[in-house]
PDB file of C-alpha atoms in Angstrom:
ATOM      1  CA  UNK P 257       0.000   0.000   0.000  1.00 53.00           C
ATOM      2  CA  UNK P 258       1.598   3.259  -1.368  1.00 51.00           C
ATOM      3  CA  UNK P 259       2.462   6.245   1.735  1.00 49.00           C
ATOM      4  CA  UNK P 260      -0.569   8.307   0.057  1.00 47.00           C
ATOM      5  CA  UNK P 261      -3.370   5.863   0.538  1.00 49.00           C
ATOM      6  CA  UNK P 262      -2.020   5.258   3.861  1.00 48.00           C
ATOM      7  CA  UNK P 263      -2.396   9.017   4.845  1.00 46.00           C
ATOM      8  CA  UNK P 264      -5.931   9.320   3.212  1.00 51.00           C
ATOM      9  CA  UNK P 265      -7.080   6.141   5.240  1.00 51.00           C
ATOM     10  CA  UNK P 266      -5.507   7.730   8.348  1.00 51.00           C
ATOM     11  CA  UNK P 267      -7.333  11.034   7.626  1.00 52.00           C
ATOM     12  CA  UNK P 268     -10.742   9.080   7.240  1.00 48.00           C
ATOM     13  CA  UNK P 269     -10.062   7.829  10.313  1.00 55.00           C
ATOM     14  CA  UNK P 270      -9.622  10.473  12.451  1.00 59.00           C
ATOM     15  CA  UNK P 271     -12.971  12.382  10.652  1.00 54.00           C
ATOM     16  CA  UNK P 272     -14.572   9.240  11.691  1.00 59.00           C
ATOM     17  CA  UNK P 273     -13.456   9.471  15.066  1.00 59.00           C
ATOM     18  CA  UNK P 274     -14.316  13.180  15.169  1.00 52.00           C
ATOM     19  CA  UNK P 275     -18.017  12.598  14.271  1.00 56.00           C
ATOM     20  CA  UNK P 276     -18.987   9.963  16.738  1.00 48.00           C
ATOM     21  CA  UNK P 277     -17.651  12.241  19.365  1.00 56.00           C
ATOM     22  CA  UNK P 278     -19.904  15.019  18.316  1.00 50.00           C
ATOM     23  CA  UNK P 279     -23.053  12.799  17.520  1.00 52.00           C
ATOM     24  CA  UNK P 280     -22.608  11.108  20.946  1.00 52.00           C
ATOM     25  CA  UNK P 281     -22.229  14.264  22.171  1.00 52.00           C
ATOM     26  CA  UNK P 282     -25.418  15.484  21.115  1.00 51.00           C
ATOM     27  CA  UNK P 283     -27.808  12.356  22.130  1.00 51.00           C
ATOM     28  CA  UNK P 284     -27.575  10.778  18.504  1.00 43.00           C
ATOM     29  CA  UNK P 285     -26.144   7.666  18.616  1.00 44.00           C
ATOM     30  CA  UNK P 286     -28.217   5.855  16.249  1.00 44.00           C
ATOM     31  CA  UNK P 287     -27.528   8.392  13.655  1.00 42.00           C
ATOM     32  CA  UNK P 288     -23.884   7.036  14.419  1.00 36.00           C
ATOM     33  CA  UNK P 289     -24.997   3.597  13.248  1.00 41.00           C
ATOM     34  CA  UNK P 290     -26.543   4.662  10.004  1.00 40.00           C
ATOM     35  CA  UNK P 291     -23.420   6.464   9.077  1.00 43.00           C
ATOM     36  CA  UNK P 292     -21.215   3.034   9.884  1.00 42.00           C
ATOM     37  CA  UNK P 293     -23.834   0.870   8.104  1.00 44.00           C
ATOM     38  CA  UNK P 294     -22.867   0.394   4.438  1.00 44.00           C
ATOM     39  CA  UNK P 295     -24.764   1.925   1.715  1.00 46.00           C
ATOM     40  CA  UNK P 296     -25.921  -0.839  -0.230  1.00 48.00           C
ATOM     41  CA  UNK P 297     -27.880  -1.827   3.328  1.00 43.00           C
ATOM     42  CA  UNK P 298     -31.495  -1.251   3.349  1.00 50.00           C
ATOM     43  CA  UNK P 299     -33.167  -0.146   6.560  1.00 46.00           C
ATOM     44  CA  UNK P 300     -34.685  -2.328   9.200  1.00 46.00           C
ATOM     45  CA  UNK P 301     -37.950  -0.916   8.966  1.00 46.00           C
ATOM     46  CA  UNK P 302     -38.203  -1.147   5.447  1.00 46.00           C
ATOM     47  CA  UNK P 303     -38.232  -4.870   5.836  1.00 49.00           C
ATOM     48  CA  UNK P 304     -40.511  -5.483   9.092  1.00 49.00           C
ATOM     49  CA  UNK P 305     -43.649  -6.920   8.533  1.00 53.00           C
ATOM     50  CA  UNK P 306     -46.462  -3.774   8.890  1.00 52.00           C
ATOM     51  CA  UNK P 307     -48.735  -4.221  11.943  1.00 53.00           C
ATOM     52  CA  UNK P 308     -52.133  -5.960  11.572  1.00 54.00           C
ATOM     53  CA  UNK P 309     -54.944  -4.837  13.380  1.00 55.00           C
ATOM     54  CA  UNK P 310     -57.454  -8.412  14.396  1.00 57.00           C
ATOM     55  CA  UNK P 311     -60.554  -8.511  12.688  1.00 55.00           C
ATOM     56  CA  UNK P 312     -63.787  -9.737  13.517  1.00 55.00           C
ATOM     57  CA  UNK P 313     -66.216 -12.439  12.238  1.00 56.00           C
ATOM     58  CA  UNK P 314     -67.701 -10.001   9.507  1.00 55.00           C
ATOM     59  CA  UNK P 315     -64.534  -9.048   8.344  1.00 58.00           C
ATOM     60  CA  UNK P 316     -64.497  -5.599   9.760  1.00 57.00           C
ATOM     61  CA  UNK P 317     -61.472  -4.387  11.840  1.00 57.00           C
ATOM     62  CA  UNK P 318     -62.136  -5.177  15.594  1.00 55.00           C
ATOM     63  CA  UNK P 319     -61.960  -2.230  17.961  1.00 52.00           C
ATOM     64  CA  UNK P 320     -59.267  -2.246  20.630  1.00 52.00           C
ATOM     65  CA  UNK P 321     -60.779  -1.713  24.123  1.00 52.00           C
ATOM     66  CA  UNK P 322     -61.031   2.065  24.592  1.00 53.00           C
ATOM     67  CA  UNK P 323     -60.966   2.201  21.155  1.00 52.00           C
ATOM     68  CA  UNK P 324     -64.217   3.760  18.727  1.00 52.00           C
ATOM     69  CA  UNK P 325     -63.962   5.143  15.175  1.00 58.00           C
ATOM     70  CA  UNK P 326     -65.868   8.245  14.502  1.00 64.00           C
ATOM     71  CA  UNK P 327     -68.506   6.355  12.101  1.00 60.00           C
ATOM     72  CA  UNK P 328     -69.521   4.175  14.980  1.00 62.00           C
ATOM     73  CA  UNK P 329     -69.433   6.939  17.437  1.00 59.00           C
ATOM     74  CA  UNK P 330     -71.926   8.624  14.871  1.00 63.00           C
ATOM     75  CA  UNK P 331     -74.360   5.345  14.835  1.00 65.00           C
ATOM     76  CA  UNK P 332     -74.310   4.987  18.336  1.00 63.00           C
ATOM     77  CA  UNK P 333     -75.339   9.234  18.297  1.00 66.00           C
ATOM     78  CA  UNK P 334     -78.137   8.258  15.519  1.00 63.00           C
ATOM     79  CA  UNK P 335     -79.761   4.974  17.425  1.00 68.00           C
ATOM     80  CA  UNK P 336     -79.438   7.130  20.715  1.00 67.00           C
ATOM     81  CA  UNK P 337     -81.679   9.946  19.329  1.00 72.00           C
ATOM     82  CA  UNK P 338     -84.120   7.639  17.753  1.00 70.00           C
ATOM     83  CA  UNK P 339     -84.942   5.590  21.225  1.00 72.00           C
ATOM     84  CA  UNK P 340     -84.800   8.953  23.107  1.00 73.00           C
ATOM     85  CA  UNK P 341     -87.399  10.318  19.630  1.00 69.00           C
ATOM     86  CA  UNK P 342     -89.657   7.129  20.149  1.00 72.00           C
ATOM     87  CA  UNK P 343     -90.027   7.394  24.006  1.00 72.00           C
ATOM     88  CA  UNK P 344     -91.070  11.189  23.706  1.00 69.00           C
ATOM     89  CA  UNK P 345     -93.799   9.988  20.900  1.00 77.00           C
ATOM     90  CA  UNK P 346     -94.777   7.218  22.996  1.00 78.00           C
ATOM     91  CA  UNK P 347     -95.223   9.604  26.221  1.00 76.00           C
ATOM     92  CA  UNK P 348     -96.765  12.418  23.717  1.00 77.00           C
ATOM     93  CA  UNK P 349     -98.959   9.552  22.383  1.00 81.00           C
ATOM     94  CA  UNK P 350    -100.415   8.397  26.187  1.00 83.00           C
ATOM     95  CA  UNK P 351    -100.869  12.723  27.144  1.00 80.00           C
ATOM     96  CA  UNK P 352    -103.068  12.601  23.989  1.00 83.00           C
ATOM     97  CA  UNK P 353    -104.852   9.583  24.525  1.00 85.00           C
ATOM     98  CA  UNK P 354    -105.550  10.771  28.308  1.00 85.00           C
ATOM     99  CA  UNK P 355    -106.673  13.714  27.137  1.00 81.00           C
ATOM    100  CA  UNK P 356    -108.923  12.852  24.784  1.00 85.00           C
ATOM    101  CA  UNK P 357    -110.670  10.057  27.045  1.00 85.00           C
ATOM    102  CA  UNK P 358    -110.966  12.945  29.893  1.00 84.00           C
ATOM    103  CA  UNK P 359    -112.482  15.340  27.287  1.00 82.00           C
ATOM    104  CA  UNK P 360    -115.316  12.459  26.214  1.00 82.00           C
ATOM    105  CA  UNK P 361    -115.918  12.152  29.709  1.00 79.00           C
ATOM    106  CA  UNK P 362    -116.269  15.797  29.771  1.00 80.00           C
ATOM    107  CA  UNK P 363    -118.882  15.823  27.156  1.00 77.00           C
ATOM    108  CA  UNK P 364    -120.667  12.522  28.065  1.00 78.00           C
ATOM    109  CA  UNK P 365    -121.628  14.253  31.270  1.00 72.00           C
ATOM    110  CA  UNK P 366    -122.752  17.421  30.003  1.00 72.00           C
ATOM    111  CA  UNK P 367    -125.279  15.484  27.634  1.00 75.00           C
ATOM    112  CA  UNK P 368    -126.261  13.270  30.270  1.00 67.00           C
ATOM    113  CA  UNK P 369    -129.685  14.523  31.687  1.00 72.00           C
ATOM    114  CA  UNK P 370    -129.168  16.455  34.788  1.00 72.00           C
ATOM    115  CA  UNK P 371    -131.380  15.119  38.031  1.00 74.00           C
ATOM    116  CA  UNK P 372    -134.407  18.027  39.019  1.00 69.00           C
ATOM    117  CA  UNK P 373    -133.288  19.130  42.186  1.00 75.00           C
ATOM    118  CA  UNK P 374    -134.668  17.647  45.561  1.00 79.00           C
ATOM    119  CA  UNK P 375    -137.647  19.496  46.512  1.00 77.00           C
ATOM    120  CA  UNK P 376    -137.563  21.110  50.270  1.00 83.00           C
ATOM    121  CA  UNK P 377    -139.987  19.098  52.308  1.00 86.00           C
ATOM    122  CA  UNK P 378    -143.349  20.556  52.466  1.00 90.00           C
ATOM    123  CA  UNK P 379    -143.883  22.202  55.693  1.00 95.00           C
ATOM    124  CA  UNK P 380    -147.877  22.764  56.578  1.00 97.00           C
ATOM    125  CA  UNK P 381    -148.985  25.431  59.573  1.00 97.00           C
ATOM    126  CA  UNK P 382    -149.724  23.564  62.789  1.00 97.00           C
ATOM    127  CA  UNK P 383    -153.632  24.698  62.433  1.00 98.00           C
ATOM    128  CA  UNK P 384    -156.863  22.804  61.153  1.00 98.00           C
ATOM    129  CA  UNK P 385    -155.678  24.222  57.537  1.00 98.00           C
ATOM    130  CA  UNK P 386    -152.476  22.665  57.728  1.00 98.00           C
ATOM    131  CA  UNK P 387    -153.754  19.613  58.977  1.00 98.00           C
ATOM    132  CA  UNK P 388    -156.551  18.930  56.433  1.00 98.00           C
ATOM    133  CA  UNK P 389    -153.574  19.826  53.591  1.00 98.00           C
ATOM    134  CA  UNK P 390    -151.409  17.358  55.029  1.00 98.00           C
ATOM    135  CA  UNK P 391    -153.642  14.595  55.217  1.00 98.00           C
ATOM    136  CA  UNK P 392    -154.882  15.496  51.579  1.00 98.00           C
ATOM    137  CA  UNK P 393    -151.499  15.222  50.430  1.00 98.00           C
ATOM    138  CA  UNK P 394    -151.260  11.528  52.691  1.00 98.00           C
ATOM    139  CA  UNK P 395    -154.068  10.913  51.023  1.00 98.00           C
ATOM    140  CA  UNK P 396    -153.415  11.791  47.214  1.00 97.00           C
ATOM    141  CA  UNK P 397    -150.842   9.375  47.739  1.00 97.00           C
ATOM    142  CA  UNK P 398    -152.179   6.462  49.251  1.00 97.00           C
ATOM    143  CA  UNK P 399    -154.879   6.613  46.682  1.00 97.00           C
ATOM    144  CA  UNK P 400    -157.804   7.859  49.454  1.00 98.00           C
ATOM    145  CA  UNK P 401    -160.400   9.642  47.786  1.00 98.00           C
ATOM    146  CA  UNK P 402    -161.781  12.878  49.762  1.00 98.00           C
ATOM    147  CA  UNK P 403    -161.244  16.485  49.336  1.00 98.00           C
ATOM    148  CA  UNK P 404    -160.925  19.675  51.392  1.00 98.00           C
ATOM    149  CA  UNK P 405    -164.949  20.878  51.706  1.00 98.00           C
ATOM    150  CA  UNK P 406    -165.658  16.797  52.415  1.00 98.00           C
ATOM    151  CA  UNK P 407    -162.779  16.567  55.560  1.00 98.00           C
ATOM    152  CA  UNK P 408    -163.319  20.581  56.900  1.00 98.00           C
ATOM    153  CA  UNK P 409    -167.161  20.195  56.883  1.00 98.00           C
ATOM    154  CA  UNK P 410    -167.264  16.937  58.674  1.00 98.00           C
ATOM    155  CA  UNK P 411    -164.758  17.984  61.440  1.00 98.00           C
ATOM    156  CA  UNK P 412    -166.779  20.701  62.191  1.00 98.00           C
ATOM    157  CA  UNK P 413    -169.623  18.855  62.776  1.00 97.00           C
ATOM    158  CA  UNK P 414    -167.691  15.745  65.002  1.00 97.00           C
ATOM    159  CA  UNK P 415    -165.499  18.024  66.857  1.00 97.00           C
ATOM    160  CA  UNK P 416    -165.584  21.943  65.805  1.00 97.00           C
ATOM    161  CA  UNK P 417    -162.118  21.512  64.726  1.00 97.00           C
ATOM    162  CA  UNK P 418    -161.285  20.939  68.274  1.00 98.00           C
ATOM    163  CA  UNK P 419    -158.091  17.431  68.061  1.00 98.00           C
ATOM    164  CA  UNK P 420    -158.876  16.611  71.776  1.00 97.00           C
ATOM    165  CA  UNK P 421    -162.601  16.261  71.466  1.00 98.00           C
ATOM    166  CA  UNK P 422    -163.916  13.153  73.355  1.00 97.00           C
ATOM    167  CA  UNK P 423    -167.662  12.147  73.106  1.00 96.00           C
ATOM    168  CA  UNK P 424    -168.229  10.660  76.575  1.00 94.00           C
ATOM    169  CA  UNK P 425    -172.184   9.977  76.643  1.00 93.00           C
ATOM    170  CA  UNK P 426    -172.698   7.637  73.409  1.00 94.00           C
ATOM    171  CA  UNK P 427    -172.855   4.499  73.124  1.00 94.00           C
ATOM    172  CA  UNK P 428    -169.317   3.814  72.268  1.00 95.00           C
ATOM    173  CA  UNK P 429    -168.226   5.822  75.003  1.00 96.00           C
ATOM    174  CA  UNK P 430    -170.646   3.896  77.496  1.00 95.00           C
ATOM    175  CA  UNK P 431    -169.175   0.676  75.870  1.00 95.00           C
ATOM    176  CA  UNK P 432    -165.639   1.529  77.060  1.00 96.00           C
ATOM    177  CA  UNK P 433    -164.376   3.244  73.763  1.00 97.00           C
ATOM    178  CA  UNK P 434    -165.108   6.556  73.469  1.00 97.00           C
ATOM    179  CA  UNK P 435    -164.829   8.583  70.397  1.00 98.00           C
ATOM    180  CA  UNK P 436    -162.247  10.911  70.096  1.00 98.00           C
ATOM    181  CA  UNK P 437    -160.279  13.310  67.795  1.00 98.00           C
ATOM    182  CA  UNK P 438    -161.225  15.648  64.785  1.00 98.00           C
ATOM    183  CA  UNK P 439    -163.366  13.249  62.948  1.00 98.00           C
ATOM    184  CA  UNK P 440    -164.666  11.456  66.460  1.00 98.00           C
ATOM    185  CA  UNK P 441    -162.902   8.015  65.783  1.00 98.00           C
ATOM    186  CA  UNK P 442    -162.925   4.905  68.622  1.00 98.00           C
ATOM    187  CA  UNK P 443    -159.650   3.213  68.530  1.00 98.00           C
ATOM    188  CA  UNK P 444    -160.343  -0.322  67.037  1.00 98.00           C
ATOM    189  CA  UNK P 445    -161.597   1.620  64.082  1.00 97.00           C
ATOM    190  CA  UNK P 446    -158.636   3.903  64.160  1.00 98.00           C
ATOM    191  CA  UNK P 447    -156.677   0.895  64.494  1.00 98.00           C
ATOM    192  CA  UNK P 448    -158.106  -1.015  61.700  1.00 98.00           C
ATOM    193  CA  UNK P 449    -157.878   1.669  58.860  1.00 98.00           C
ATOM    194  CA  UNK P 450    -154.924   3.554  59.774  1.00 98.00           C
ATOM    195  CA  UNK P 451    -152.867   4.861  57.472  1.00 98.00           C
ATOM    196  CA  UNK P 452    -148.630   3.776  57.653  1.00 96.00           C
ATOM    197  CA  UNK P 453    -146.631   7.146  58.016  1.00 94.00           C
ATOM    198  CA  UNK P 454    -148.964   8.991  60.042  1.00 98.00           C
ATOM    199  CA  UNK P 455    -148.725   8.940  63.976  1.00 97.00           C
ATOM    200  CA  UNK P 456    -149.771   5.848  65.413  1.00 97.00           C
ATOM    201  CA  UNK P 457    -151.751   7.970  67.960  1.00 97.00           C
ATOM    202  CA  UNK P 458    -155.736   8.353  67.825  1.00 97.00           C
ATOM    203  CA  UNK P 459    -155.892  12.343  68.913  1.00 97.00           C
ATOM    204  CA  UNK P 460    -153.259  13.234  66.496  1.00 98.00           C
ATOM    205  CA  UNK P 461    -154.632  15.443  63.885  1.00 98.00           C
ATOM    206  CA  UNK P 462    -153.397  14.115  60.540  1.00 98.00           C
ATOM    207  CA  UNK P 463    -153.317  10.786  61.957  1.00 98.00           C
ATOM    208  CA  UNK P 464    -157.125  10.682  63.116  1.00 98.00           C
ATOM    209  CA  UNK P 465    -158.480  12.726  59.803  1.00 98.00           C
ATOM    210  CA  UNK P 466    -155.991  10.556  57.572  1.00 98.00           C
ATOM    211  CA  UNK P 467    -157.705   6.911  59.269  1.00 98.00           C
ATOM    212  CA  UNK P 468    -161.365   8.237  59.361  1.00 98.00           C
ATOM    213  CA  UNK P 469    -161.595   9.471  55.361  1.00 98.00           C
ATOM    214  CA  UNK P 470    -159.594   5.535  55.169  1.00 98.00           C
ATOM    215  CA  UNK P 471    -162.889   3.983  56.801  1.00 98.00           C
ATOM    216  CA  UNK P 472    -165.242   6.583  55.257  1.00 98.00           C
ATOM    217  CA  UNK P 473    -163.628   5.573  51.630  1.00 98.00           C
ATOM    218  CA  UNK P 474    -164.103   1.948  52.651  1.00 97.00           C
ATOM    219  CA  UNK P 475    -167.884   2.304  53.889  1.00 97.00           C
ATOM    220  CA  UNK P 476    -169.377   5.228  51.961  1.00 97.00           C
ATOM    221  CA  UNK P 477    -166.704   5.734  48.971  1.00 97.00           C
ATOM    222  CA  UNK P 478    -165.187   8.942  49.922  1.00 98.00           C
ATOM    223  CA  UNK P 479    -165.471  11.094  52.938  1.00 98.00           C
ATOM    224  CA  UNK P 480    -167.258  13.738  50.691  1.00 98.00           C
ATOM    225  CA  UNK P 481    -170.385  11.094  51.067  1.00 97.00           C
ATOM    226  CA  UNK P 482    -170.653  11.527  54.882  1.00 96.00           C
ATOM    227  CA  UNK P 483    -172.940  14.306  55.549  1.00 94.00           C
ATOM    228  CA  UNK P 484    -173.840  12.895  59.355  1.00 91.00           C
ATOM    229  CA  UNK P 485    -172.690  10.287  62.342  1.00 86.00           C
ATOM    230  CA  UNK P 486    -170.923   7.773  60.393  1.00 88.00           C
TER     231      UNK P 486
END
């Protein structure tokens, strides 16, 4: 080998020597390596085999726990609004339905006929007036014929409108059962035709005109046929 090639090679060297220094020096040591490695090399990573991600059964790449692309991320957004969509309409759907049955109730009652309010109970004065009306209305409804002229003018005549009138020379009264009352009654004929609802008390007013026009309508047809003892 000739003195020149031997300097040149020594002066290689030394540059050689000079540059790893400095590229140690600075943190670069690999860069050292790729300046050693011949040029006809190819690198390392041109060579490794890329990295595969695992797929799953439909051929799609399987996501890494943690791990969701954007498109999925979008579907997930999409079927997330649709259930929350549905469960409004559904909710929507039952407020309509209730309110719709409430306003049908609404309307059947108004149609529906409304129930006359309950009359007051008839009061009558506490007099031979308001006696004879009571017992006319007792009466009307028990189906016992007999009007007002019939029952007034045949109290006066018995009793002169007097309730506690008591006939104590007759024969009844001689017999043990006197007559008593506005219409002069004896009790087993008071007891026979009285009237249910009325008192069950021979001198009470309604009750003793009520039971005699019952025994006059049974005997003479009406009370209005009675024109003398009876």
């Amino acid at each position: 080998m000739s003195r020149f090639t031997l300097l040149r090679n020594a002066r290689v060297t030394r540059t050689q020597k000079v540059a790893v220094a400095v590229l140690a020096a600075a943190g670069a040591t690999g860069a050292l390596t790729a300046t050693a490695t011949p040029s006809n090399a190819q690198p390392a990573a041109a060579h490794a085999p890329a990295a595969v991600k695992p797929v799953s059964a439909n051929g799609m790449p399987k996501l890494v726990t943690g791990e969701a692309t954007t498109a999925e991320a979008k579907t997930a957004d999409v079927s997330a609004s649709v259930a929350d969509g549905l469960k409004v309409t559904a909710v929507a759907k039952q407020d309509r339905a209730a309110h719709e049955a409430a306003n049908r109730s609404m309307e059947r009652a108004s149609l529906a006929p409304k129930a006359a309010p309950k009359a007051a109970p008839k009061s009558y004065a506490n007099n031979l007036d308001g006696w004879i009306r009571q017992s006319l209305d007792i009466m009307k409804n028990k189906g016992i014929p007999g009007s007002y002229e019939g029952l007034h003018r045949n109290i006066m005549r018995e009793s002169s409108g007097n309730p506690n009138a008591v006939n104590d020379w007759d024969i009844n009264a001689i017999n043990g059962i006197p007559s008593k009352g506005l219409l002069q009654v004896i009790q087993p004929t008071f007891d026979t035709y009285h009237v249910k609802g009325t008192p069950h008390k021979l001198t009470d007013p309604v009750a003793n005109i009520t039971a005699a026009a019952n025994y006059a309508a049974h005997r003479y047809g009406s009370i209005d046929n009675v024109n003398s003892a009876y």
